[in-house]
Amino acid sequence: MWIVDRGKKHAITSVYLCSTYRKKRLINTGEVEREVEHPVVRAMNVEEAVTKELEPSELGTKEHWDNAYKEELEHYEADGVPGEDWFGPRIKTTIVEFLKKSLDLKSDVKIIDLGCGCGPVLTALNEAGFSNLTGVDYSENAVELCRAVCQDNGFAANIKVFDLVDGPIDELGTYDVCIDKGTYDAISLIPSSSQTQARNKYLDNVVSLMTGDSIFILASCNWTMAELTSQTLNRFTVVGDVPTRKFSFGGKTGNDVSILVLKKSE
Ligand SMILES: C[S@@+](CC[C@H](N)C(=O)[O-])C[C@H]1O[C@@H](n2cnc3c(N)ncnc32)[C@H](O)[C@@H]1O
């Protein structure tokens, strides 16, 4: 269980549960906003992994994120506590250590954080010595907060408002590393009948951000490795996964967060 404490002035405002076979996101007063079957109880083999779209949620709307980051911005201005780091602090560290230690990337590789939110991934990348950093998010409030967090942490990053489903993707250029921690998950929850279309448009757009040598790190709490592999199959080749905590349920074993390492297909 991860608890985000907004500081003494504000009691616990957000609790995220991801360690049981079902996960729930509880907001403010503990009201249950959403409850979904944990991916580990769904298919674990690529062959079995027929995508059943997730139950739509307000977490798939821009309005939700605008409101959430407006509140986080106010908290940040009041008490300096940065906003929510999705999936907890362990995952961003796992991703950054993978880039640094396993891939041994140079510090000036061009990295984009897709749906950067308040910037936890960018902050961790900066702390690990990476210097060529871009972050995009479609929420203006997220971008404002992320800019403030980067500035207050003393590093420069190019933070832009950009819609990764509907934006003019060619304007962003290409990157050596694209990182998504929780954004594909949010896009998978859009409350309309076009979830499949939105997911595919997003994946097409990520392909446009990559060259033949680029890698795409995709971290998801909503989809299994098998489901992610099957959903990305036509556009990407899986080159590996980043190990995360494993657990078993109902005779199956899975990861609490799925992290795939992808290259674009030739
Ligand atoms: C679950 S949060 C993850 C935030 C951040 N990556 C982190 O790890 O803390 C999802 C983020 O995706 C952003 N987002 C959702 N749909 C988007 C889209 N179509 N274009 C750009 N950003 C989007 C949201 O505004 C939000 O910041």
Short mmCIF file of C-alpha atoms and ligand atoms in Angstrom, two decimals:
data_model
loop_
_atom_site.label_atom_id
_atom_site.label_comp_id
_atom_site.label_asym_id
_atom_site.label_seq_id
_atom_site.Cartn_x
_atom_site.Cartn_y
_atom_site.Cartn_z
CA MET A 1 0.00 0.00 0.00
CA TRP A 2 1.35 3.41 -0.87
CA ILE A 3 0.19 6.41 1.00
CA VAL A 4 0.71 9.90 -0.33
CA ASP A 5 0.74 12.31 2.55
CA ARG A 6 0.22 15.86 1.40
CA GLY A 7 1.91 17.21 4.49
CA LYS A 8 0.74 18.10 7.95
CA LYS A 9 -1.77 20.68 6.81
CA HIS A 10 -3.62 18.16 4.69
CA ALA A 11 -4.26 14.72 6.04
CA ILE A 12 -3.85 11.73 3.77
CA THR A 13 -5.64 12.58 0.56
CA SER A 14 -4.89 9.69 -1.71
CA VAL A 15 -4.39 6.02 -1.14
CA TYR A 16 -3.42 3.59 -3.85
CA LEU A 17 -3.73 -0.13 -3.28
CA CYS A 18 -1.96 -2.45 -5.64
CA SER A 19 -0.73 -5.33 -3.53
CA THR A 20 -3.85 -7.47 -3.50
CA TYR A 21 -5.49 -9.29 -6.35
CA ARG A 22 -7.93 -6.45 -6.79
CA LYS A 23 -6.86 -2.85 -6.81
CA LYS A 24 -8.79 0.16 -5.76
CA ARG A 25 -8.11 3.83 -5.98
CA LEU A 26 -9.54 5.71 -3.06
CA ILE A 27 -9.78 9.45 -3.24
CA ASN A 28 -10.04 11.99 -0.42
CA THR A 29 -12.56 10.65 2.08
CA GLY A 30 -11.82 7.06 1.19
CA GLU A 31 -14.69 6.85 -1.24
CA VAL A 32 -14.11 3.99 -3.67
CA GLU A 33 -13.87 5.48 -7.12
CA ARG A 34 -12.93 2.45 -9.13
CA GLU A 35 -12.39 -1.21 -8.61
CA VAL A 36 -11.04 -3.43 -11.37
CA GLU A 37 -9.92 -6.98 -11.67
CA HIS A 38 -6.17 -7.08 -11.20
CA PRO A 39 -4.33 -8.04 -14.40
CA VAL A 40 -2.69 -11.01 -12.70
CA VAL A 41 -5.97 -12.89 -12.65
CA ARG A 42 -6.37 -12.42 -16.39
CA ALA A 43 -4.53 -14.29 -19.11
CA MET A 44 -0.76 -14.55 -18.70
CA ASN A 45 0.06 -15.98 -22.15
CA VAL A 46 0.25 -13.82 -25.25
CA GLU A 47 -1.86 -16.36 -27.15
CA GLU A 48 -4.59 -16.15 -24.50
CA ALA A 49 -4.35 -12.40 -24.15
CA VAL A 50 -7.34 -11.23 -26.12
CA THR A 51 -7.84 -7.62 -25.09
CA LYS A 52 -11.08 -6.93 -23.33
CA GLU A 53 -11.26 -3.16 -22.97
CA LEU A 54 -11.25 -1.89 -19.40
CA GLU A 55 -14.27 -0.40 -17.70
CA PRO A 56 -14.21 3.32 -18.63
CA SER A 57 -13.34 5.70 -15.81
CA GLU A 58 -13.00 9.39 -15.18
CA LEU A 59 -9.23 8.67 -14.97
CA GLY A 60 -9.48 8.56 -18.74
CA THR A 61 -10.66 12.17 -19.02
CA LYS A 62 -8.65 15.37 -19.35
CA GLU A 63 -11.07 17.04 -16.96
CA HIS A 64 -10.07 14.59 -14.22
CA TRP A 65 -6.36 15.27 -14.68
CA ASP A 66 -6.86 19.04 -14.93
CA ASN A 67 -8.71 19.01 -11.61
CA ALA A 68 -6.26 16.62 -9.96
CA TYR A 69 -3.22 18.67 -10.97
CA LYS A 70 -4.92 21.96 -10.07
CA GLU A 71 -5.26 20.58 -6.55
CA GLU A 72 -1.69 19.24 -6.57
CA LEU A 73 -0.42 22.61 -7.79
CA GLU A 74 -2.17 24.36 -4.91
CA HIS A 75 -0.68 21.87 -2.42
CA TYR A 76 2.75 22.31 -3.96
CA GLU A 77 2.55 26.09 -3.71
CA ALA A 78 1.31 25.84 -0.11
CA ASP A 79 3.65 23.22 1.33
CA GLY A 80 6.15 22.21 -1.35
CA VAL A 81 4.93 18.60 -1.54
CA PRO A 82 5.13 17.47 -5.17
CA GLY A 83 2.14 15.61 -6.60
CA GLU A 84 1.43 11.93 -6.98
CA ASP A 85 4.13 9.56 -8.23
CA TRP A 86 2.07 6.87 -9.93
CA PHE A 87 2.68 3.25 -8.95
CA GLY A 88 4.79 4.50 -6.00
CA PRO A 89 8.43 5.62 -5.87
CA ARG A 90 9.92 2.14 -6.47
CA ILE A 91 8.87 1.92 -10.11
CA LYS A 92 10.49 5.11 -11.39
CA THR A 93 13.72 4.07 -9.65
CA THR A 94 13.49 0.62 -11.26
CA ILE A 95 13.08 2.20 -14.70
CA VAL A 96 15.90 4.71 -14.24
CA GLU A 97 18.28 2.07 -12.86
CA PHE A 98 17.45 -0.14 -15.83
CA LEU A 99 18.42 2.67 -18.24
CA LYS A 100 21.54 3.51 -16.31
CA LYS A 101 22.87 0.11 -15.28
CA SER A 102 21.42 -2.46 -17.67
CA LEU A 103 21.48 -0.38 -20.86
CA ASP A 104 24.44 1.75 -19.83
CA LEU A 105 23.07 4.73 -21.75
CA LYS A 106 25.05 7.93 -22.12
CA SER A 107 23.88 10.79 -19.95
CA ASP A 108 22.96 12.97 -22.95
CA VAL A 109 20.56 10.53 -24.65
CA LYS A 110 17.34 12.25 -25.65
CA ILE A 111 14.56 11.10 -23.35
CA ILE A 112 10.84 11.93 -23.42
CA ASP A 113 8.48 11.26 -20.54
CA LEU A 114 5.03 10.66 -22.05
CA GLY A 115 2.29 12.03 -19.76
CA CYS A 116 4.84 13.41 -17.30
CA GLY A 117 2.32 14.51 -14.66
CA CYS A 118 4.15 16.33 -11.85
CA GLY A 119 7.50 15.01 -13.13
CA PRO A 120 8.61 12.16 -10.82
CA VAL A 121 10.28 10.27 -13.69
CA LEU A 122 12.05 13.39 -14.97
CA THR A 123 13.27 14.19 -11.46
CA ALA A 124 14.64 10.66 -11.04
CA LEU A 125 16.29 10.82 -14.48
CA ASN A 126 17.94 14.11 -13.56
CA GLU A 127 19.16 12.66 -10.26
CA ALA A 128 20.69 9.77 -12.20
CA GLY A 129 22.60 12.24 -14.37
CA PHE A 130 20.48 12.26 -17.54
CA SER A 131 20.41 15.75 -18.96
CA ASN A 132 18.48 15.83 -22.26
CA LEU A 133 14.96 15.66 -20.89
CA THR A 134 11.54 16.40 -22.36
CA GLY A 135 8.16 15.89 -20.71
CA VAL A 136 4.72 16.24 -22.27
CA ASP A 137 1.26 16.12 -20.80
CA TYR A 138 -2.12 17.23 -22.10
CA SER A 139 -3.04 18.84 -18.78
CA GLU A 140 -1.88 22.46 -18.58
CA ASN A 141 -1.95 22.22 -14.77
CA ALA A 142 0.32 19.16 -14.84
CA VAL A 143 2.74 21.02 -17.09
CA GLU A 144 2.76 24.08 -14.82
CA LEU A 145 3.39 21.88 -11.77
CA CYS A 146 6.05 19.83 -13.55
CA ARG A 147 7.88 22.99 -14.66
CA ALA A 148 7.88 24.27 -11.07
CA VAL A 149 9.12 20.93 -9.71
CA CYS A 150 11.97 20.77 -12.27
CA GLN A 151 12.96 24.37 -11.62
CA ASP A 152 12.87 23.93 -7.84
CA ASN A 153 15.03 20.83 -8.19
CA GLY A 154 17.52 22.92 -10.16
CA PHE A 155 17.38 21.26 -13.56
CA ALA A 156 16.24 22.23 -17.02
CA ALA A 157 13.76 20.10 -18.93
CA ASN A 158 11.62 20.91 -21.91
CA ILE A 159 8.06 20.57 -20.58
CA LYS A 160 5.21 21.03 -23.03
CA VAL A 161 1.46 20.79 -23.21
CA PHE A 162 0.76 18.08 -25.77
CA ASP A 163 -2.04 15.62 -26.43
CA LEU A 164 -0.43 12.27 -27.21
CA VAL A 165 -3.58 10.91 -28.85
CA ASP A 166 -4.79 13.88 -30.89
CA GLY A 167 -1.78 16.22 -31.07
CA PRO A 168 0.32 16.92 -34.20
CA ILE A 169 2.94 14.30 -33.29
CA ASP A 170 5.53 15.33 -35.91
CA GLU A 171 6.08 18.56 -33.95
CA LEU A 172 7.70 16.62 -31.10
CA GLY A 173 10.60 15.15 -33.09
CA THR A 174 12.29 11.86 -32.21
CA TYR A 175 13.88 10.50 -29.03
CA ASP A 176 16.34 7.80 -28.02
CA VAL A 177 14.15 6.74 -25.12
CA CYS A 178 10.38 7.12 -24.68
CA ILE A 179 9.01 6.39 -21.20
CA ASP A 180 5.38 5.86 -20.25
CA LYS A 181 4.51 5.28 -16.61
CA GLY A 182 0.74 5.19 -16.29
CA THR A 183 -0.26 7.19 -19.36
CA TYR A 184 -1.23 4.26 -21.58
CA ASP A 185 -3.22 3.05 -18.58
CA ALA A 186 -5.08 6.38 -18.41
CA ILE A 187 -5.72 6.38 -22.16
CA SER A 188 -7.08 2.82 -21.85
CA LEU A 189 -9.80 4.15 -19.54
CA ILE A 190 -11.33 6.81 -21.74
CA PRO A 191 -15.07 6.89 -21.30
CA SER A 192 -16.16 6.32 -24.85
CA SER A 193 -16.60 3.50 -27.29
CA SER A 194 -13.32 4.47 -28.94
CA GLN A 195 -10.94 3.03 -26.32
CA THR A 196 -9.34 0.67 -28.82
CA GLN A 197 -8.96 3.47 -31.34
CA ALA A 198 -7.40 5.80 -28.73
CA ARG A 199 -4.94 3.15 -27.55
CA ASN A 200 -3.92 2.40 -31.12
CA LYS A 201 -3.60 6.07 -32.05
CA TYR A 202 -1.39 6.60 -29.01
CA LEU A 203 0.82 3.64 -29.94
CA ASP A 204 1.06 4.91 -33.54
CA ASN A 205 2.13 8.29 -32.18
CA VAL A 206 4.80 6.71 -29.98
CA VAL A 207 6.17 4.92 -33.06
CA SER A 208 6.49 8.36 -34.72
CA LEU A 209 8.66 9.54 -31.82
CA MET A 210 11.14 6.72 -32.36
CA THR A 211 14.00 5.91 -34.72
CA GLY A 212 15.18 2.36 -35.44
CA ASP A 213 17.47 2.52 -32.39
CA SER A 214 15.04 4.05 -29.91
CA ILE A 215 13.51 2.14 -27.04
CA PHE A 216 10.08 2.53 -25.50
CA ILE A 217 9.63 1.65 -21.84
CA LEU A 218 5.96 0.99 -21.17
CA ALA A 219 4.93 0.61 -17.52
CA SER A 220 1.37 -0.44 -16.78
CA CYS A 221 -0.63 -1.36 -13.73
CA ASN A 222 -3.76 -2.21 -15.69
CA TRP A 223 -2.47 -4.68 -18.27
CA THR A 224 -0.46 -7.89 -17.98
CA MET A 225 2.83 -8.37 -19.85
CA ALA A 226 0.96 -10.72 -22.18
CA GLU A 227 -1.77 -8.19 -22.87
CA LEU A 228 0.74 -5.39 -23.48
CA THR A 229 2.73 -7.65 -25.78
CA SER A 230 -0.34 -8.58 -27.77
CA GLN A 231 -1.55 -4.96 -27.97
CA THR A 232 1.80 -3.65 -29.19
CA LEU A 233 2.61 -6.59 -31.48
CA ASN A 234 1.92 -4.93 -34.82
CA ARG A 235 4.04 -1.88 -34.17
CA PHE A 236 6.76 -2.97 -31.74
CA THR A 237 9.11 -5.83 -30.98
CA VAL A 238 9.58 -6.77 -27.35
CA VAL A 239 13.27 -6.64 -26.49
CA GLY A 240 12.80 -7.43 -22.81
CA ASP A 241 11.05 -6.53 -19.64
CA VAL A 242 12.11 -4.70 -16.53
CA PRO A 243 11.71 -7.03 -13.54
CA THR A 244 9.20 -5.90 -10.93
CA ARG A 245 7.67 -7.51 -7.86
CA LYS A 246 5.96 -10.82 -8.61
CA PHE A 247 3.02 -12.38 -6.85
CA SER A 248 0.70 -15.32 -7.37
CA PHE A 249 -3.01 -15.69 -7.34
CA GLY A 250 -5.26 -18.52 -8.40
CA GLY A 251 -2.33 -20.62 -9.59
CA LYS A 252 -0.99 -17.87 -11.83
CA THR A 253 2.00 -15.65 -11.25
CA GLY A 254 2.30 -12.11 -12.51
CA ASN A 255 3.89 -8.75 -11.83
CA ASP A 256 2.28 -5.99 -9.79
CA VAL A 257 3.43 -3.54 -12.50
CA SER A 258 4.18 -4.72 -16.04
CA ILE A 259 7.16 -3.00 -17.66
CA LEU A 260 7.97 -3.85 -21.26
CA VAL A 261 11.00 -2.70 -23.23
CA LEU A 262 10.05 -2.23 -26.88
CA LYS A 263 11.69 -1.29 -30.17
CA LYS A 264 9.69 -0.24 -33.15
CA SER A 265 9.21 -3.03 -35.67
CA GLU A 266 11.18 -2.82 -38.91
C1 LIG B 1 -1.45 7.95 -14.20
S1 LIG B 1 -0.87 9.56 -14.56
C2 LIG B 1 0.89 9.27 -14.65
C3 LIG B 1 1.69 10.53 -14.44
C4 LIG B 1 3.20 10.31 -14.42
N1 LIG B 1 3.67 9.64 -15.62
C5 LIG B 1 3.63 9.51 -13.19
O1 LIG B 1 4.21 8.44 -13.36
O2 LIG B 1 3.40 9.95 -12.06
C6 LIG B 1 -1.31 9.70 -16.29
C7 LIG B 1 -0.84 10.96 -16.93
O3 LIG B 1 -1.14 10.90 -18.32
C8 LIG B 1 -1.59 12.16 -18.76
N2 LIG B 1 -2.37 11.92 -19.98
C9 LIG B 1 -3.48 11.16 -20.13
N3 LIG B 1 -3.89 11.16 -21.40
C10 LIG B 1 -3.01 11.93 -22.09
C11 LIG B 1 -2.90 12.32 -23.45
N4 LIG B 1 -3.81 11.95 -24.37
N5 LIG B 1 -1.87 13.11 -23.81
C12 LIG B 1 -0.95 13.52 -22.89
N6 LIG B 1 -1.02 13.20 -21.58
C13 LIG B 1 -2.03 12.41 -21.18
C14 LIG B 1 -2.40 12.68 -17.56
O4 LIG B 1 -2.61 14.07 -17.60
C15 LIG B 1 -1.53 12.22 -16.40
O5 LIG B 1 -0.55 13.17 -16.10
#
